Coordinates of C-alpha atoms in Angstrom, one line a residue:
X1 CA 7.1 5.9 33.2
X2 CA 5.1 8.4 31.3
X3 CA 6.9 11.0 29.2
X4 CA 6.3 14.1 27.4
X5 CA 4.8 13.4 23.7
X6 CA 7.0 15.0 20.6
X7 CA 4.6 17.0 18.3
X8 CA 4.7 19.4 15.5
X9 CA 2.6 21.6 16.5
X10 CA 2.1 25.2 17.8
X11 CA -0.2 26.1 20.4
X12 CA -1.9 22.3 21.6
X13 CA -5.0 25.0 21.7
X14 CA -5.0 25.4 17.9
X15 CA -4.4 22.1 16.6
X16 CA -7.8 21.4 15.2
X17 CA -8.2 25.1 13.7
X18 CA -4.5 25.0 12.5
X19 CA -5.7 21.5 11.0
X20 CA -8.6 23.0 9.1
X21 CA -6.8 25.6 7.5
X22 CA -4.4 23.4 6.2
X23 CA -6.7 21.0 4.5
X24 CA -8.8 23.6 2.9
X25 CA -5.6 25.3 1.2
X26 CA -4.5 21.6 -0.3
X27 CA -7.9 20.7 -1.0
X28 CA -9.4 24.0 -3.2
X29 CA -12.8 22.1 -3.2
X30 CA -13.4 22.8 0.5
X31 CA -14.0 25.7 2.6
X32 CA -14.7 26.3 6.5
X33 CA -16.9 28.6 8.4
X34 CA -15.5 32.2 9.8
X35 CA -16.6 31.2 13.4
X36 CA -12.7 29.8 14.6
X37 CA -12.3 29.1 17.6
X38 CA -15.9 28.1 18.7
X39 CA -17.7 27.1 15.3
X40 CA -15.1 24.5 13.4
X41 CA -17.2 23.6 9.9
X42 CA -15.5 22.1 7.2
X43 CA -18.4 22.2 3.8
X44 CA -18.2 22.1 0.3
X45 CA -17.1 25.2 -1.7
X46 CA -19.8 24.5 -4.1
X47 CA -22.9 23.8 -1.5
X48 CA -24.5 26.8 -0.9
X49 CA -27.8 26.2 1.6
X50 CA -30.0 29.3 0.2
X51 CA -29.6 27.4 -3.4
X52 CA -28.8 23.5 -2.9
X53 CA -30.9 20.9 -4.5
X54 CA -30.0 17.8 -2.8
X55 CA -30.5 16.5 0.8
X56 CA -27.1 17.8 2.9
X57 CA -25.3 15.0 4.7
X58 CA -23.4 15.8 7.9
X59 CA -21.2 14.0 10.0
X60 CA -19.3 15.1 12.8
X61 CA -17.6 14.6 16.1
X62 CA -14.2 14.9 17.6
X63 CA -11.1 15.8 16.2
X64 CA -8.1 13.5 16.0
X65 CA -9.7 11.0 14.3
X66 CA -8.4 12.3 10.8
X67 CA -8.9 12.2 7.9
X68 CA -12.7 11.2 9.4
X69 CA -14.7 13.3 8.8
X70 CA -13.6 16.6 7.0
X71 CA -11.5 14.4 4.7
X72 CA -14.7 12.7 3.5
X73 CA -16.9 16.1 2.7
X74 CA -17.3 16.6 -1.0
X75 CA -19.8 15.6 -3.9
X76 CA -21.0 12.2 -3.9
X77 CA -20.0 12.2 0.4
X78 CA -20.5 14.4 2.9
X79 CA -21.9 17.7 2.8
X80 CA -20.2 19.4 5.8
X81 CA -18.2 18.0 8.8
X82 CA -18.1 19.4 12.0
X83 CA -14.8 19.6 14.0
X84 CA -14.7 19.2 17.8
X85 CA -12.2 19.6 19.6
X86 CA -9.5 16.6 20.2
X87 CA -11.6 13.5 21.1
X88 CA -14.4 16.4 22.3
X89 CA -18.0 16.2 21.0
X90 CA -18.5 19.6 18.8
X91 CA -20.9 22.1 20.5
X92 CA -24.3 22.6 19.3
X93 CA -24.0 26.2 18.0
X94 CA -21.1 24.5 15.5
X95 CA -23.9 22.2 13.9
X96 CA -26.2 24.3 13.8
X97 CA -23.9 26.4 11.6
X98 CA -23.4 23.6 9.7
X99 CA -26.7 23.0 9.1
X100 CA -27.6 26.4 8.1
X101 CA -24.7 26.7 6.0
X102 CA -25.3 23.6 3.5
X103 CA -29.0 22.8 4.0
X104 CA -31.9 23.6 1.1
X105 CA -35.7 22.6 0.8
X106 CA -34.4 18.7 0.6
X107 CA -33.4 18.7 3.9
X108 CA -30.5 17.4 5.9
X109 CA -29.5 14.0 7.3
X110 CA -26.9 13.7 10.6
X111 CA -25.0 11.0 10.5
X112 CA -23.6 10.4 14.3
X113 CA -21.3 8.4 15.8
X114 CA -22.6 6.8 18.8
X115 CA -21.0 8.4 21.9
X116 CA -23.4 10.2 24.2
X117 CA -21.4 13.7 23.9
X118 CA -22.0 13.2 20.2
X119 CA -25.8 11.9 20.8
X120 CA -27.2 14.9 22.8
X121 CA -25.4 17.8 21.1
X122 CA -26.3 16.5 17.5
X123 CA -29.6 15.7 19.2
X124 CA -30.5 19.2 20.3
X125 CA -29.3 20.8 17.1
X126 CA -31.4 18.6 14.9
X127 CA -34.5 20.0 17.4
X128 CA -33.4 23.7 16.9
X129 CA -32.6 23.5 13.4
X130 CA -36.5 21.8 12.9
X131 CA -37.7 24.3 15.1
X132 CA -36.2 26.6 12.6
X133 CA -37.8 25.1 9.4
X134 CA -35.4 22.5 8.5
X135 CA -36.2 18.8 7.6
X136 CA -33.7 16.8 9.8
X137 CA -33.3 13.1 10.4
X138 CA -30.6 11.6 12.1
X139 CA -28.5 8.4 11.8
X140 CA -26.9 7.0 14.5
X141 CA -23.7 4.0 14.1
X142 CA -22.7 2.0 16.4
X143 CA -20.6 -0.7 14.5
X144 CA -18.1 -1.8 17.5
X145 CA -18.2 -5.6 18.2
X146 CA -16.1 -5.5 21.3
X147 CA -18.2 -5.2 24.0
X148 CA -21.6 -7.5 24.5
X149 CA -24.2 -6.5 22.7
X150 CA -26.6 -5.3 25.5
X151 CA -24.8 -2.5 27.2
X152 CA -28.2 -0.6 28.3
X153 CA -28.7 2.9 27.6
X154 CA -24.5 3.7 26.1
X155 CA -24.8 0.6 23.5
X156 CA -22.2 0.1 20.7
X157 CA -19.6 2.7 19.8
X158 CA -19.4 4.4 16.5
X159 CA -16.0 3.1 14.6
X160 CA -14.8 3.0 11.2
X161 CA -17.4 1.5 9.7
X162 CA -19.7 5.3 10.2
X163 CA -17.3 5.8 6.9
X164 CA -19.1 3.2 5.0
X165 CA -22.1 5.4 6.1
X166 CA -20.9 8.3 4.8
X167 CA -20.3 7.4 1.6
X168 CA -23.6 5.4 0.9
X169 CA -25.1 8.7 2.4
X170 CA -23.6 10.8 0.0
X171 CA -23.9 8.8 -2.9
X172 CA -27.5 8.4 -2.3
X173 CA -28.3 11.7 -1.7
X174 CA -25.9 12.8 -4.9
X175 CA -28.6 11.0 -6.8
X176 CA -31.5 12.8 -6.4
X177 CA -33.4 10.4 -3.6
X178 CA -35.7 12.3 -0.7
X179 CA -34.8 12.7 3.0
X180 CA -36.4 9.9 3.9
X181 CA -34.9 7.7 1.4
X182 CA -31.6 8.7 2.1
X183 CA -31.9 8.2 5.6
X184 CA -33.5 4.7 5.2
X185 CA -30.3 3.6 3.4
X186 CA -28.1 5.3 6.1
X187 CA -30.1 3.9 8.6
X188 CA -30.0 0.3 6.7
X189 CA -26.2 0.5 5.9
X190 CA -25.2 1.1 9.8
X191 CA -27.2 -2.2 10.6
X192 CA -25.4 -4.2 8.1
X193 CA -21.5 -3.2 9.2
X194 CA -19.4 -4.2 12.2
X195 CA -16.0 -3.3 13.4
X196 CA -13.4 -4.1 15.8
X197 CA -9.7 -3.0 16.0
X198 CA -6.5 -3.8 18.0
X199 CA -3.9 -1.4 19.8
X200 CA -0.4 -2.0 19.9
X201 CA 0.2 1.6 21.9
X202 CA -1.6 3.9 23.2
X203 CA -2.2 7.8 21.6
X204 CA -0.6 11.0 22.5
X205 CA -3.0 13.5 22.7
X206 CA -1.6 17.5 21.9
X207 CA 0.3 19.0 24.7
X208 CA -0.1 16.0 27.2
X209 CA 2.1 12.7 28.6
X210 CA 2.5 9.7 26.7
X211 CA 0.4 6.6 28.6
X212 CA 2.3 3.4 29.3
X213 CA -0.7 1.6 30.1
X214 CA 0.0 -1.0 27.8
X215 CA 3.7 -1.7 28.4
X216 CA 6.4 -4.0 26.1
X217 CA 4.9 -6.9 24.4
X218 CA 0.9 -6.4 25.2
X219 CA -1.8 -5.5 23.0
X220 CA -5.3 -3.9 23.4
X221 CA -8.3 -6.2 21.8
X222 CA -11.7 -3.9 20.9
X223 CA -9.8 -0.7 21.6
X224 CA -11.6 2.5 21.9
X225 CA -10.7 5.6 19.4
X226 CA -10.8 8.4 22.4
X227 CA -7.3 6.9 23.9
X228 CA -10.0 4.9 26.4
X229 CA -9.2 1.0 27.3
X230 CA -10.0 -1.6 25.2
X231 CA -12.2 -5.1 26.2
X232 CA -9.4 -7.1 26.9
X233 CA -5.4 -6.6 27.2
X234 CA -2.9 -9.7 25.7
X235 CA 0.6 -10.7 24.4
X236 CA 1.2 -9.6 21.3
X237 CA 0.8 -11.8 18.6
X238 CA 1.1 -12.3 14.9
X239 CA -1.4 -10.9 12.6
X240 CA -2.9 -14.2 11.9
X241 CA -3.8 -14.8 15.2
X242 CA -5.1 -11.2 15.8
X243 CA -7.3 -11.2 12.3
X244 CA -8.9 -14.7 13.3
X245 CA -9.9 -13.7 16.1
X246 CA -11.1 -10.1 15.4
X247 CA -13.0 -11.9 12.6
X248 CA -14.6 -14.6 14.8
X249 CA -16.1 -11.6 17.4
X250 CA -17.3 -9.6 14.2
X251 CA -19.1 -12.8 12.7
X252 CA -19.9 -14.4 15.8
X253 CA -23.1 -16.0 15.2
X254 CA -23.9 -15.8 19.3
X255 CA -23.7 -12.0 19.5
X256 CA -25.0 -11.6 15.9
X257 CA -23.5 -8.3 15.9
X258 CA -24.2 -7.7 11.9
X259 CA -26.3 -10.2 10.0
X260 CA -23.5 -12.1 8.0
X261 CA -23.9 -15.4 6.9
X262 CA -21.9 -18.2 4.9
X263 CA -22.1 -17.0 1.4
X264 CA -23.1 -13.7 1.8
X265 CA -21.6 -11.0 -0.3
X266 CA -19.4 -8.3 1.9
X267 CA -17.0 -5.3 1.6
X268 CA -14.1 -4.7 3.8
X269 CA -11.8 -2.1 5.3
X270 CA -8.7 -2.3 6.8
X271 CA -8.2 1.0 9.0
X272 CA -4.7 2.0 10.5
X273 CA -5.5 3.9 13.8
X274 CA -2.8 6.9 12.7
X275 CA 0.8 5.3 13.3
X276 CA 0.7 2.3 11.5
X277 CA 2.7 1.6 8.4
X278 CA 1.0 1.3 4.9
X279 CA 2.9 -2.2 5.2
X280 CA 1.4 -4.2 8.4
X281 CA -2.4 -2.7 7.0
X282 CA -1.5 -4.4 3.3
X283 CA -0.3 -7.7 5.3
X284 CA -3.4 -7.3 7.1
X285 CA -5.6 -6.9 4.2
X286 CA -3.7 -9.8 2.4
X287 CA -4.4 -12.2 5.4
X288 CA -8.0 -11.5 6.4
X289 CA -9.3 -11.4 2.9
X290 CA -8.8 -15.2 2.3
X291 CA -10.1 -15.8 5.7
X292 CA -13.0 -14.1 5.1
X293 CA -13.4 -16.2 1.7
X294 CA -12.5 -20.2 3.1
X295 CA -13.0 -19.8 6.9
X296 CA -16.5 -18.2 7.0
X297 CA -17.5 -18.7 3.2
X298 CA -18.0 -14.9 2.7
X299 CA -17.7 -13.2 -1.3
X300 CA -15.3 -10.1 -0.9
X301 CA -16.5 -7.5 -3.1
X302 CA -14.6 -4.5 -2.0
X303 CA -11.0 -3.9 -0.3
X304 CA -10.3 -0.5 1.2
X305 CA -6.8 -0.8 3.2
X306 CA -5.4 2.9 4.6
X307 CA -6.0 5.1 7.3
X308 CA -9.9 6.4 7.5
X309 CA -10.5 7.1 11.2
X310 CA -7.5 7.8 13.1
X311 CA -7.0 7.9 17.0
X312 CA -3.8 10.6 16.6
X313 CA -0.7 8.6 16.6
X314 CA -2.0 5.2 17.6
X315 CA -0.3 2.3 16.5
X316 CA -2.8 -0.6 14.9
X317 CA -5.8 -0.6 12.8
X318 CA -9.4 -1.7 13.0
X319 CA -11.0 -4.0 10.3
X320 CA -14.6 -3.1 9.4
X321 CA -17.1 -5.8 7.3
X322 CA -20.4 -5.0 5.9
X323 CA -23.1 -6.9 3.9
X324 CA -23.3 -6.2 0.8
X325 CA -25.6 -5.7 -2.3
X326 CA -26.1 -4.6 -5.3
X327 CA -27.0 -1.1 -4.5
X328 CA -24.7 -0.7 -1.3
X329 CA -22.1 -1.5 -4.3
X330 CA -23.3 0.6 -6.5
X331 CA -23.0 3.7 -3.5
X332 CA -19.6 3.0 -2.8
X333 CA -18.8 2.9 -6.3
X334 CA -20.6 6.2 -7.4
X335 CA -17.9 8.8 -8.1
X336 CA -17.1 11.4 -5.0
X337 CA -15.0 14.4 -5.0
X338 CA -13.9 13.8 -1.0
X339 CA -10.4 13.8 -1.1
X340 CA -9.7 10.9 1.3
X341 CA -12.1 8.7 0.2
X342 CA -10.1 5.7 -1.9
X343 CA -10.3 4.4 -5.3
X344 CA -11.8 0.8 -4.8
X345 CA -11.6 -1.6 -7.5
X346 CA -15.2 -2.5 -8.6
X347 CA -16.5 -5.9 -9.8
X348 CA -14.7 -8.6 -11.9
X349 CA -11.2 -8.7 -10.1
X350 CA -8.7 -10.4 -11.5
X351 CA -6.3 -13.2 -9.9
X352 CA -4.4 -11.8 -7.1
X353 CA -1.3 -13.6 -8.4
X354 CA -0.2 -14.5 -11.9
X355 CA 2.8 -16.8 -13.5
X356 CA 6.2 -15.0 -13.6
X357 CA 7.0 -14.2 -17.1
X358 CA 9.8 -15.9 -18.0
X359 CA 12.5 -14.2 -20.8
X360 CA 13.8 -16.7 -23.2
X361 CA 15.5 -19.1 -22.3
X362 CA 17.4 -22.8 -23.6
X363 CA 13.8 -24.4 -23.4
X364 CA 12.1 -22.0 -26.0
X365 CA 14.5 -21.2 -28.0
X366 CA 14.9 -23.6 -31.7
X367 CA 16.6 -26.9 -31.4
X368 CA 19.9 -25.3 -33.0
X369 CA 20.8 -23.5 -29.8
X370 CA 19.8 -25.9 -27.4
X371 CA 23.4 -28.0 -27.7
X372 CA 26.6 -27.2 -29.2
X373 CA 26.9 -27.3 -32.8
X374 CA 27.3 -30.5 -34.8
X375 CA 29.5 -28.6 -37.0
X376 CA 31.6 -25.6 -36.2
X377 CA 32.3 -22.7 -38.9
X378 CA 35.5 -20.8 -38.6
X379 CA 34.2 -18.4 -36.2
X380 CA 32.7 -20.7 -34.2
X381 CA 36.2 -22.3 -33.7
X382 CA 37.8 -19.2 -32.9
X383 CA 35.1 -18.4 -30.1
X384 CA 35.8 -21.7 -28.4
X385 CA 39.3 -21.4 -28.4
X386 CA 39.1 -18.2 -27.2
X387 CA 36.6 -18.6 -24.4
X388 CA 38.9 -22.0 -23.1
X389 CA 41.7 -20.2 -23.1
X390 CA 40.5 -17.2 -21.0
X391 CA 38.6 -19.1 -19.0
X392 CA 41.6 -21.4 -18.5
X393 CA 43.4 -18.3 -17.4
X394 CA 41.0 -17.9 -14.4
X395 CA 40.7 -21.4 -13.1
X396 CA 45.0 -21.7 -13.3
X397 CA 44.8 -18.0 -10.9
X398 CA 42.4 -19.2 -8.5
X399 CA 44.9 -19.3 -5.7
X400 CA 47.0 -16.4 -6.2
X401 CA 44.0 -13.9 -7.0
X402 CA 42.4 -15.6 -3.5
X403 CA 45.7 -14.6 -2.6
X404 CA 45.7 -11.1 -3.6
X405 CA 42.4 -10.2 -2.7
X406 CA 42.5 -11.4 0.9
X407 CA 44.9 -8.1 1.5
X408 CA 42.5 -5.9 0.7
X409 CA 39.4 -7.8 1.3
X410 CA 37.7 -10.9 2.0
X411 CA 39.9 -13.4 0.1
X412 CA 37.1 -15.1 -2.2
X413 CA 38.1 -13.0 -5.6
X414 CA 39.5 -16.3 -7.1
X415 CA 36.9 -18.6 -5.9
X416 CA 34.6 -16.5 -7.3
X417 CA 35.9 -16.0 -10.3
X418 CA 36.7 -19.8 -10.8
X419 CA 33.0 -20.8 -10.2
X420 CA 32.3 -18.3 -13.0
X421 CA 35.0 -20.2 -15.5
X422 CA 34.1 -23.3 -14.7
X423 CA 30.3 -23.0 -15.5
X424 CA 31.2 -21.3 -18.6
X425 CA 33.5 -24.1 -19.2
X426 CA 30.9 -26.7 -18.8
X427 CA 27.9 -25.2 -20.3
X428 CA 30.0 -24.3 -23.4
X429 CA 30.4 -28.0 -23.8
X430 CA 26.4 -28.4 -23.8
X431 CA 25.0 -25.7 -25.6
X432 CA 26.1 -22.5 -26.1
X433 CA 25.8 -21.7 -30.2
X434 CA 29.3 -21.2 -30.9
X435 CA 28.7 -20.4 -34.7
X436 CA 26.2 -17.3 -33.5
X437 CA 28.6 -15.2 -31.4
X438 CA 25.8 -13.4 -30.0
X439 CA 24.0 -15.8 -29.1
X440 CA 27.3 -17.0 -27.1
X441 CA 28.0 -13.8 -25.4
X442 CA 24.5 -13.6 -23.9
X443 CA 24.9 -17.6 -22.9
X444 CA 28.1 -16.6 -21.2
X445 CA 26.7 -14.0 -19.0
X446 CA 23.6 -16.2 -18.2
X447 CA 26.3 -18.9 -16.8
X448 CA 28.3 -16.1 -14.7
X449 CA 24.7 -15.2 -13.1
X450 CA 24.0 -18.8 -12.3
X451 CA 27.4 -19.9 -11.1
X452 CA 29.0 -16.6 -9.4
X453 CA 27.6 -14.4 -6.5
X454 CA 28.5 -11.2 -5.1
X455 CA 28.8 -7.8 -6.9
X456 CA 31.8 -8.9 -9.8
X457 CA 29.0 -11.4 -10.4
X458 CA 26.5 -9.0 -11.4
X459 CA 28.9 -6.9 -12.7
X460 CA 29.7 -9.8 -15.5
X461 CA 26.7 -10.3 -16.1
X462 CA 25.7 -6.7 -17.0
X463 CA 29.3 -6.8 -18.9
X464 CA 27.9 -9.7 -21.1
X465 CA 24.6 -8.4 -21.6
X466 CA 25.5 -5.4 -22.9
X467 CA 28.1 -6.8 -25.5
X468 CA 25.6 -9.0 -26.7
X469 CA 22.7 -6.3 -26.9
X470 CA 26.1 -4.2 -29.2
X471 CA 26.6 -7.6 -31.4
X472 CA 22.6 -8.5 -31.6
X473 CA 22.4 -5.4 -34.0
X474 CA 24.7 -6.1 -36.6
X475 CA 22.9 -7.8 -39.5
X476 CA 26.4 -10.0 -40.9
X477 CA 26.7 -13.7 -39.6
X478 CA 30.3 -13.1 -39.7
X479 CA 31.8 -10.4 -36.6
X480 CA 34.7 -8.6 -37.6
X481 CA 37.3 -7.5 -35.2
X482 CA 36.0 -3.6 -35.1
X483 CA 32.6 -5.3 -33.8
X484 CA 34.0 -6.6 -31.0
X485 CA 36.0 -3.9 -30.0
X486 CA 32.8 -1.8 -30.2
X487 CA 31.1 -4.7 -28.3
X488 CA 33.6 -4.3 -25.7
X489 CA 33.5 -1.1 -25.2
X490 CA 29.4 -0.7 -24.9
X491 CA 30.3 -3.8 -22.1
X492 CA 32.8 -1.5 -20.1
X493 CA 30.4 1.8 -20.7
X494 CA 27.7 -0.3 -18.9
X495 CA 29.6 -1.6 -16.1
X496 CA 30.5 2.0 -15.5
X497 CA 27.4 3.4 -15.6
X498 CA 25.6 0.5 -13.4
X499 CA 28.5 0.2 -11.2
X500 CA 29.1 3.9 -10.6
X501 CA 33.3 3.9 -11.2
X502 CA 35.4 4.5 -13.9
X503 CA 39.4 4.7 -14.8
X504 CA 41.1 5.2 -11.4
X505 CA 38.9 4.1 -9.2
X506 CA 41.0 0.6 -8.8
X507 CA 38.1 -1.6 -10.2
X508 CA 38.1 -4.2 -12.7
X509 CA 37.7 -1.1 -15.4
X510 CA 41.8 -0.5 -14.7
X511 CA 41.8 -3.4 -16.4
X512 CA 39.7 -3.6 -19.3
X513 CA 39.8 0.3 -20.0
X514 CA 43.6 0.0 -20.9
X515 CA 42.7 -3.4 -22.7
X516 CA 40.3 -1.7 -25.3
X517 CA 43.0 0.6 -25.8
X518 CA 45.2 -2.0 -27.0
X519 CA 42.2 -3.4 -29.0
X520 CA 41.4 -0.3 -31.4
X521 CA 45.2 0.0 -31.6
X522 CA 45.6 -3.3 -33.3
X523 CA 42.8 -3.5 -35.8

């Protein structure tokens, strides 16, 4: 059953206008032509056509695809983007105004998308604006891999991978090279990338139903980015299965969509399609990366995971891989001012995955505290008669605090609490350092963590921590009974600032609050 689709919007009529205006106030770099609502031109603030020195680079096409393209105009990327309306191809008279508006005595290249819309209208600008005086050439992607590679006249659609475009575009034509060279790279770059994608629902467009075309548990293999069918409907699977076989039609040495080959270097991109979270593209990324690398024997150079060419509120993403070289590297690494174009880690990665770093512990520490003390000083005897008599205490009360705490809450208090003495108990026996009291106290709370769950577990733990951080700072071997008490009292001071209670609350602090009372009393 179709239903209406929630937006927050205005007018459905103004989304792509209201869109522009927004971007250009966060983004201070940009500015768009005074032609709403026929002309919709998003350029750079600091490309001025009468006086720029560089080839212009344009891209275009419909809107809802965002952040592509207007999020990618800026130096070192595109030069201007022009906005159709939602999933519309932009009219002629907008790219022409585009092209007037950014383009100099270098000329300008078009980058288009290959849809037919897109095609013609770009088409017929680029033979005005020549008619006009301009140098023009035009670049025209079609990375999809869904469909068979012979499709007649239509051919392959224009995807994600026209970003890669972009950028190489840009950076080429930020660095000084002619028309012709910049379009030859273009041109090159759009021959070396291909992309296919997966649907989990189908888009909303402004103002209209919700399609349930795909209904519960399917997916849509080689979806279109217009809201269109994909090649093939299926049941929905884990991402393994769908990023093999996304990979395997990309690669696919029988349709030889993009000229890849084991060992080649490549770059890829992980597109979400407007409604997927940052966390299925990253577990996305982190699975088709080492497929890329032991399946099909591929160097990944470059990772771009995020959302680059939308399809409105889509749910699923697209993954786009190119061949790559040492130049194509060096474009996508040249610096750009476009504000959605990511940061991508360049050259000389290091592991994805290190060793855990491990804090001290019984194996690194000197041979002294690996195992109780041969011989116990004074203190050290004190400490062990102390801690076997508290501990003592606990393990006697098992039943009766199980007892108590079962009529006000899940009867395990004593349990829990006896797990605790016992391991304290035992491990005392083995190691702790009962002449370093320290030393002890911090041995104490690494037992409780071991031996005792829940949130008095923790809550121990923190407590012994935090006396042994009070007692590590006094210089003297020997701790006097005003260094525990100020031990204590740092222990309850971070229970109650971790924990989030103090006196009243009827918490374990009702207890040792009262205790530390009687403590400072008596010394």
């Amino acid at each position: 059953m179709a239903f209406q689709g929630k937006k927050l919007i205005n007018n459905p009529d103004d989304v792509v206008t209201e869109f522009i205006e927004g971007l250009v106030e966060t983004y201070p770099g940009l500015q768009y032509l005074d032609g709403f609502p026929e002309v919709k031109v998003v350029i750079r603030a600091d490309a001025s056509g009468a006086t720029y020195d560089k080839v212009a680079v344009i891209s275009g096409g419909g809107s809802g695809h965002e952040p592509a393209h207007a999020g990618f105009v800026g130096e070192g990327m595109l030069t201007a983007s022009i906005c159709g309306d939602v999933f519309a191809s932009p009219s002629v008279d907008s790219i022409l105004a585009g092209i007037r508006a950014v383009t100099g005595p270098m000329g300008c290249l078009l980058i288009v998308m290959n849809y037919t819309g897109d095609r013609l209208n770009f088409g017929l600008a680029a033979e005005q604006a020549r008619s006009e005086g301009y140098k023009i050439e035009m670049v025209i992607v079609g990375d999809d891999c869904a469909l068979p590679p012979l499709l007649g006249i239509a051919g392959r659609r224009g995807l994600a991978g026209t970003i890669f475009v972009n950028k190489i575009a840009g950076a080429a034509a930020a660095a000084g090279l002619s028309l012709a060279d910049v379009a030859a790279e273009a041109k090159r770059a759009s021959q070396m990338v291909g992309t296919m994608g997966v649907a989990l629902s189908v888009c909303t467009l402004p103002g209209q139903v919700t399609s349930d075309r795909l209904g519960p548990g399917k997916m849509e293999l080689g979806l279109g980015i217009h809201g269109e069918p994909g090649a093939a409907v299926a049941d929905l699977q884990p991402v393994d299965v769908v990023v093999s076989h996304v990979l395997k039609q990309i690669l696919s040495s029988e349709t030889n969509y993009v000229p890849i080959t084991r060992g080649n270097r490549v770059v890829l991109m992980i597109n979400g399609l407007g409604a997927t979270p940052v966390m299925e593209l990253m577990i996305a990324a982190g699975k088709t990366v080492p497929k890329l690398q032991l399946e099909f024997g591929l160097a990944v150079e470059r990772v771009y995971t995020g959302s680059f060419m939308t399809s409105l509120d889509m749910a699923g993403f697209s993954i786009s891989i190119m061949k790559a070289d040492q130049t194509l590297l060096q474009r996508l690494d040249a610096p750009t001012k476009a504000p959605h174009w990511p940061v991508g880690s360049a050259g000389n990665r290091p592991p994805a995955k290190i060793p855990v770093p491990l804090p001290p512990s019984r194996s690194t520490k000197s041979e002294e505290s690996l195992s109780r003390p041969l011989q116990l000083s004074e203190q050290g005897r004190i400490l062990e008669a102390a801690i076997e008599a508290a501990v003592n205490a606990v393990i006697v009360m098992r039943d009766s605090l199980n007892d108590w705490d079962s009529k006000v809450g899940d009867g395990d208090c004593g349990s829990t609490m006896y797990s605790g003495a016992t391991a304290i108990l035992d491990d005392m026996k083995k190691y702790y350092p009962l002449n370093d009291a320290a030393e002890t106290v911090n041995e104490i709370g690494s037992s409780v963590r071991r031996a005792m769950g829940g949130t008095s577990g923790v809550l121990y733990n923190i407590f012994s921590k935090a006396a042994y951080a009070r007692l590590k700072a006094n210089s003297d071997s020997t701790v006097t009974a005003k260094q525990w008490a100020e031990a204590f009292e740092a222990a309850i001071d971070a229970v109650s600032k971790y924990g989030g209670a103090s006196a009243g609350y009827r918490t374990l602090l009702d207890a040792l609050i009262p205790a530390l009372s009687v403590l400072k009393e008596v010394i």
